[in-house]
Amino acid sequence: MKLVFAVIHDEDGHKVMDELNKNGFSVTKLCSTGGFLRAGNTTLLTGVDEDKVNDVIAIIEKKSKSRKQVINSSMPPNGMNGMFMPYPVEVVVGGATVFVLDVERFEKV
Amino acid sequence: MKLVFAVIHDEDGHKVMDELNKNGFSVTKLCSTGGFLRAGNTTLLTGVDEDKVNDVIAIIEKKSKSRKQVINSSMPPNGMNGMFMPYPVEVVVGGATVFVLDVERFEKV
Amino acid sequence: MKLVFAVIHDEDGHKVMDELNKNGFSVTKLCSTGGFLRAGNTTLLTGVDEDKVNDVIAIIEKKSKSRKQVINSSMPPNGMNGMFMPYPVEVVVGGATVFVLDVERFEKV
Ligand code: NI
Ligand code: NI
Ligand code: NI
């Protein structure tokens, strides 16, 4: 038995949990914050048989992997009309950090 | 030194913590959600000497073990009066999932 | 790779995270409560190379170690004027409990 800790972005938390549940993995969501960005993170905790660890990591990767996203930023106003000009900016979102720990003993009581 | 992670139902969290504290175990409660039911879960974290792990698991079991509970559900209205009919339903509540991990190093600073 | 769990007092959480971040360690903050005092605790989770564990523990210690603090308490009113008398009391605050666990597998996806 292994214990998988995955730190993922909040926006991906729901998708990752749903997909893990659909595949029969029971997941606990610990609320968390932090990482370098100080943005909202979600920590997922799932106990899993050794031979299923790859499956769990593949699901986490599929549902949270870092990708580029275009958001609208805005230029400071210039010229006489003083209007902000929206323009697209590419940012990286998502990504997960996964730690697999060995479980010495596992009990359901 | 071992680190015990116990995922229990919210309704049992307080009882389990109280009993662990009464027996001299220091416990940290991580707020959490999830599991298959998506109901509120509590994750408890307690560092414990190897020879006390059985005691900790026994306390968790005693205070959270799954049991049947009768709740009142209600039948959809039928017949002319359109009233909901309350009737008793037996559900399983409680239960805990316990993971014991080895601690390589333990410090109180 | 090691996973460091540090249970610290809420009041120290921000300082410890800032200092770890400044030194290049990515930290996740799990909200938590409990311990003997039932006061607000913060649990920090940080994945770190084996040869940096001492640095992490030194930072946690520097920014959270238990110290005496003088707070103002107040005497119950006595005498004819019925006023509460503020007086200084020394209490111990801070301190951290640190668990270092071995990580079998570490992935950034
Ligand atoms: Ni983010
Ligand atoms: Ni439940
Ligand atoms: Ni405190």
JSON list of N, CA and C in Angstrom, two decimals, chain A residues 15-53:
[
{"chain": "A", "resi": 15, "resn": "LYS", "atom": "N", "xyz": [-11.81, 18.18, -11.14]},
{"chain": "A", "resi": 15, "resn": "LYS", "atom": "CA", "xyz": [-11.63, 17.25, -12.26]},
{"chain": "A", "resi": 15, "resn": "LYS", "atom": "C", "xyz": [-10.79, 16.03, -11.88]},
{"chain": "A", "resi": 16, "resn": "VAL", "atom": "N", "xyz": [-9.71, 16.28, -11.15]},
{"chain": "A", "resi": 16, "resn": "VAL", "atom": "CA", "xyz": [-8.83, 15.17, -10.76]},
{"chain": "A", "resi": 16, "resn": "VAL", "atom": "C", "xyz": [-9.56, 14.22, -9.82]},
{"chain": "A", "resi": 17, "resn": "MET", "atom": "N", "xyz": [-10.27, 14.77, -8.83]},
{"chain": "A", "resi": 17, "resn": "MET", "atom": "CA", "xyz": [-11.01, 13.91, -7.89]},
{"chain": "A", "resi": 17, "resn": "MET", "atom": "C", "xyz": [-12.07, 13.10, -8.60]},
{"chain": "A", "resi": 18, "resn": "ASP", "atom": "N", "xyz": [-12.82, 13.74, -9.48]},
{"chain": "A", "resi": 18, "resn": "ASP", "atom": "CA", "xyz": [-13.87, 13.04, -10.21]},
{"chain": "A", "resi": 18, "resn": "ASP", "atom": "C", "xyz": [-13.30, 11.85, -10.98]},
{"chain": "A", "resi": 19, "resn": "GLU", "atom": "N", "xyz": [-12.21, 12.11, -11.69]},
{"chain": "A", "resi": 19, "resn": "GLU", "atom": "CA", "xyz": [-11.63, 11.06, -12.52]},
{"chain": "A", "resi": 19, "resn": "GLU", "atom": "C", "xyz": [-11.05, 9.93, -11.66]},
{"chain": "A", "resi": 20, "resn": "LEU", "atom": "N", "xyz": [-10.45, 10.28, -10.53]},
{"chain": "A", "resi": 20, "resn": "LEU", "atom": "CA", "xyz": [-9.94, 9.23, -9.64]},
{"chain": "A", "resi": 20, "resn": "LEU", "atom": "C", "xyz": [-11.10, 8.41, -9.08]},
{"chain": "A", "resi": 21, "resn": "ASN", "atom": "N", "xyz": [-12.16, 9.08, -8.66]},
{"chain": "A", "resi": 21, "resn": "ASN", "atom": "CA", "xyz": [-13.33, 8.37, -8.14]},
{"chain": "A", "resi": 21, "resn": "ASN", "atom": "C", "xyz": [-13.93, 7.45, -9.18]},
{"chain": "A", "resi": 22, "resn": "LYS", "atom": "N", "xyz": [-14.06, 7.97, -10.41]},
{"chain": "A", "resi": 22, "resn": "LYS", "atom": "CA", "xyz": [-14.63, 7.17, -11.50]},
{"chain": "A", "resi": 22, "resn": "LYS", "atom": "C", "xyz": [-13.83, 5.89, -11.72]},
{"chain": "A", "resi": 23, "resn": "ASN", "atom": "N", "xyz": [-12.52, 5.97, -11.44]},
{"chain": "A", "resi": 23, "resn": "ASN", "atom": "CA", "xyz": [-11.66, 4.81, -11.63]},
{"chain": "A", "resi": 23, "resn": "ASN", "atom": "C", "xyz": [-11.51, 3.97, -10.36]},
{"chain": "A", "resi": 24, "resn": "GLY", "atom": "N", "xyz": [-12.35, 4.29, -9.37]},
{"chain": "A", "resi": 24, "resn": "GLY", "atom": "CA", "xyz": [-12.39, 3.43, -8.18]},
{"chain": "A", "resi": 24, "resn": "GLY", "atom": "C", "xyz": [-11.43, 3.81, -7.07]},
{"chain": "A", "resi": 25, "resn": "PHE", "atom": "N", "xyz": [-10.77, 4.96, -7.18]},
{"chain": "A", "resi": 25, "resn": "PHE", "atom": "CA", "xyz": [-9.85, 5.38, -6.12]},
{"chain": "A", "resi": 25, "resn": "PHE", "atom": "C", "xyz": [-10.55, 6.34, -5.16]},
{"chain": "A", "resi": 26, "resn": "SER", "atom": "N", "xyz": [-10.44, 6.06, -3.89]},
{"chain": "A", "resi": 26, "resn": "SER", "atom": "CA", "xyz": [-11.01, 6.92, -2.87]},
{"chain": "A", "resi": 26, "resn": "SER", "atom": "C", "xyz": [-10.00, 8.03, -2.56]},
{"chain": "A", "resi": 27, "resn": "VAL", "atom": "N", "xyz": [-10.46, 9.25, -2.57]},
{"chain": "A", "resi": 27, "resn": "VAL", "atom": "CA", "xyz": [-9.55, 10.39, -2.44]},
{"chain": "A", "resi": 27, "resn": "VAL", "atom": "C", "xyz": [-10.01, 11.31, -1.32]},
{"chain": "A", "resi": 28, "resn": "THR", "atom": "N", "xyz": [-9.09, 11.83, -0.57]},
{"chain": "A", "resi": 28, "resn": "THR", "atom": "CA", "xyz": [-9.40, 12.84, 0.43]},
{"chain": "A", "resi": 28, "resn": "THR", "atom": "C", "xyz": [-8.75, 14.14, 0.00]},
{"chain": "A", "resi": 29, "resn": "LYS", "atom": "N", "xyz": [-9.51, 15.20, 0.09]},
{"chain": "A", "resi": 29, "resn": "LYS", "atom": "CA", "xyz": [-9.03, 16.53, -0.32]},
{"chain": "A", "resi": 29, "resn": "LYS", "atom": "C", "xyz": [-8.72, 17.33, 0.93]},
{"chain": "A", "resi": 30, "resn": "LEU", "atom": "N", "xyz": [-7.46, 17.70, 1.07]},
{"chain": "A", "resi": 30, "resn": "LEU", "atom": "CA", "xyz": [-7.06, 18.55, 2.19]},
{"chain": "A", "resi": 30, "resn": "LEU", "atom": "C", "xyz": [-7.02, 19.97, 1.67]},
{"chain": "A", "resi": 31, "resn": "CYS", "atom": "N", "xyz": [-7.67, 20.89, 2.33]},
{"chain": "A", "resi": 31, "resn": "CYS", "atom": "CA", "xyz": [-7.59, 22.25, 1.82]},
{"chain": "A", "resi": 31, "resn": "CYS", "atom": "C", "xyz": [-6.20, 22.79, 2.13]},
{"chain": "A", "resi": 32, "resn": "SER", "atom": "N", "xyz": [-5.69, 23.57, 1.23]},
{"chain": "A", "resi": 32, "resn": "SER", "atom": "CA", "xyz": [-4.34, 24.06, 1.40]},
{"chain": "A", "resi": 32, "resn": "SER", "atom": "C", "xyz": [-4.15, 25.33, 0.61]},
{"chain": "A", "resi": 33, "resn": "THR", "atom": "N", "xyz": [-3.07, 26.01, 0.91]},
{"chain": "A", "resi": 33, "resn": "THR", "atom": "CA", "xyz": [-2.71, 27.20, 0.16]},
{"chain": "A", "resi": 33, "resn": "THR", "atom": "C", "xyz": [-1.21, 27.15, -0.03]},
{"chain": "A", "resi": 34, "resn": "GLY", "atom": "N", "xyz": [-0.68, 28.00, -0.87]},
{"chain": "A", "resi": 34, "resn": "GLY", "atom": "CA", "xyz": [0.76, 28.12, -0.88]},
{"chain": "A", "resi": 34, "resn": "GLY", "atom": "C", "xyz": [1.42, 27.68, -2.14]},
{"chain": "A", "resi": 35, "resn": "GLY", "atom": "N", "xyz": [2.67, 27.28, -2.01]},
{"chain": "A", "resi": 35, "resn": "GLY", "atom": "CA", "xyz": [3.51, 27.11, -3.17]},
{"chain": "A", "resi": 35, "resn": "GLY", "atom": "C", "xyz": [4.06, 28.48, -3.49]},
{"chain": "A", "resi": 36, "resn": "PHE", "atom": "N", "xyz": [4.89, 28.54, -4.47]},
{"chain": "A", "resi": 36, "resn": "PHE", "atom": "CA", "xyz": [5.55, 29.80, -4.77]},
{"chain": "A", "resi": 36, "resn": "PHE", "atom": "C", "xyz": [4.54, 30.90, -5.11]},
{"chain": "A", "resi": 37, "resn": "LEU", "atom": "N", "xyz": [3.46, 30.49, -5.77]},
{"chain": "A", "resi": 37, "resn": "LEU", "atom": "CA", "xyz": [2.52, 31.50, -6.24]},
{"chain": "A", "resi": 37, "resn": "LEU", "atom": "C", "xyz": [1.55, 31.97, -5.17]},
{"chain": "A", "resi": 38, "resn": "ARG", "atom": "N", "xyz": [1.49, 31.26, -4.07]},
{"chain": "A", "resi": 38, "resn": "ARG", "atom": "CA", "xyz": [0.58, 31.62, -2.99]},
{"chain": "A", "resi": 38, "resn": "ARG", "atom": "C", "xyz": [-0.88, 31.58, -3.45]},
{"chain": "A", "resi": 39, "resn": "ALA", "atom": "N", "xyz": [-1.08, 31.00, -4.61]},
{"chain": "A", "resi": 39, "resn": "ALA", "atom": "CA", "xyz": [-2.46, 30.85, -5.07]},
{"chain": "A", "resi": 39, "resn": "ALA", "atom": "C", "xyz": [-3.05, 29.65, -4.38]},
{"chain": "A", "resi": 40, "resn": "GLY", "atom": "N", "xyz": [-4.36, 29.46, -4.55]},
{"chain": "A", "resi": 40, "resn": "GLY", "atom": "CA", "xyz": [-5.02, 28.36, -3.89]},
{"chain": "A", "resi": 40, "resn": "GLY", "atom": "C", "xyz": [-4.58, 27.02, -4.47]},
{"chain": "A", "resi": 41, "resn": "ASN", "atom": "N", "xyz": [-4.11, 26.16, -3.60]},
{"chain": "A", "resi": 41, "resn": "ASN", "atom": "CA", "xyz": [-3.75, 24.82, -4.00]},
{"chain": "A", "resi": 41, "resn": "ASN", "atom": "C", "xyz": [-4.66, 23.83, -3.30]},
{"chain": "A", "resi": 42, "resn": "THR", "atom": "N", "xyz": [-4.72, 22.66, -3.86]},
{"chain": "A", "resi": 42, "resn": "THR", "atom": "CA", "xyz": [-5.47, 21.57, -3.26]},
{"chain": "A", "resi": 42, "resn": "THR", "atom": "C", "xyz": [-4.49, 20.42, -3.07]},
{"chain": "A", "resi": 43, "resn": "THR", "atom": "N", "xyz": [-4.53, 19.82, -1.89]},
{"chain": "A", "resi": 43, "resn": "THR", "atom": "CA", "xyz": [-3.71, 18.63, -1.68]},
{"chain": "A", "resi": 43, "resn": "THR", "atom": "C", "xyz": [-4.62, 17.42, -1.63]},
{"chain": "A", "resi": 44, "resn": "LEU", "atom": "N", "xyz": [-4.36, 16.47, -2.49]},
{"chain": "A", "resi": 44, "resn": "LEU", "atom": "CA", "xyz": [-5.15, 15.24, -2.49]},
{"chain": "A", "resi": 44, "resn": "LEU", "atom": "C", "xyz": [-4.33, 14.12, -1.86]},
{"chain": "A", "resi": 45, "resn": "LEU", "atom": "N", "xyz": [-5.02, 13.27, -1.15]},
{"chain": "A", "resi": 45, "resn": "LEU", "atom": "CA", "xyz": [-4.42, 12.16, -0.41]},
{"chain": "A", "resi": 45, "resn": "LEU", "atom": "C", "xyz": [-5.16, 10.91, -0.86]},
{"chain": "A", "resi": 46, "resn": "THR", "atom": "N", "xyz": [-4.43, 9.93, -1.39]},
{"chain": "A", "resi": 46, "resn": "THR", "atom": "CA", "xyz": [-5.12, 8.70, -1.76]},
{"chain": "A", "resi": 46, "resn": "THR", "atom": "C", "xyz": [-4.25, 7.49, -1.47]},
{"chain": "A", "resi": 47, "resn": "GLY", "atom": "N", "xyz": [-4.85, 6.53, -0.80]},
{"chain": "A", "resi": 47, "resn": "GLY", "atom": "CA", "xyz": [-4.14, 5.28, -0.50]},
{"chain": "A", "resi": 47, "resn": "GLY", "atom": "C", "xyz": [-4.39, 4.32, -1.64]},
{"chain": "A", "resi": 48, "resn": "VAL", "atom": "N", "xyz": [-3.33, 3.67, -2.11]},
{"chain": "A", "resi": 48, "resn": "VAL", "atom": "CA", "xyz": [-3.47, 2.89, -3.34]},
{"chain": "A", "resi": 48, "resn": "VAL", "atom": "C", "xyz": [-2.48, 1.72, -3.33]},
{"chain": "A", "resi": 49, "resn": "ASP", "atom": "N", "xyz": [-2.92, 0.60, -3.89]},
{"chain": "A", "resi": 49, "resn": "ASP", "atom": "CA", "xyz": [-2.02, -0.54, -4.01]},
{"chain": "A", "resi": 49, "resn": "ASP", "atom": "C", "xyz": [-0.85, -0.18, -4.91]},
{"chain": "A", "resi": 50, "resn": "GLU", "atom": "N", "xyz": [0.30, -0.77, -4.59]},
{"chain": "A", "resi": 50, "resn": "GLU", "atom": "CA", "xyz": [1.53, -0.45, -5.32]},
{"chain": "A", "resi": 50, "resn": "GLU", "atom": "C", "xyz": [1.35, -0.54, -6.84]},
{"chain": "A", "resi": 51, "resn": "ASP", "atom": "N", "xyz": [0.61, -1.57, -7.29]},
{"chain": "A", "resi": 51, "resn": "ASP", "atom": "CA", "xyz": [0.51, -1.77, -8.75]},
{"chain": "A", "resi": 51, "resn": "ASP", "atom": "C", "xyz": [-0.48, -0.81, -9.41]},
{"chain": "A", "resi": 52, "resn": "LYS", "atom": "N", "xyz": [-1.08, 0.09, -8.61]},
{"chain": "A", "resi": 52, "resn": "LYS", "atom": "CA", "xyz": [-1.99, 1.08, -9.19]},
{"chain": "A", "resi": 52, "resn": "LYS", "atom": "C", "xyz": [-1.41, 2.50, -9.14]},
{"chain": "A", "resi": 53, "resn": "VAL", "atom": "N", "xyz": [-0.22, 2.64, -8.62]},
{"chain": "A", "resi": 53, "resn": "VAL", "atom": "CA", "xyz": [0.36, 3.97, -8.47]},
{"chain": "A", "resi": 53, "resn": "VAL", "atom": "C", "xyz": [0.52, 4.65, -9.83]}
]
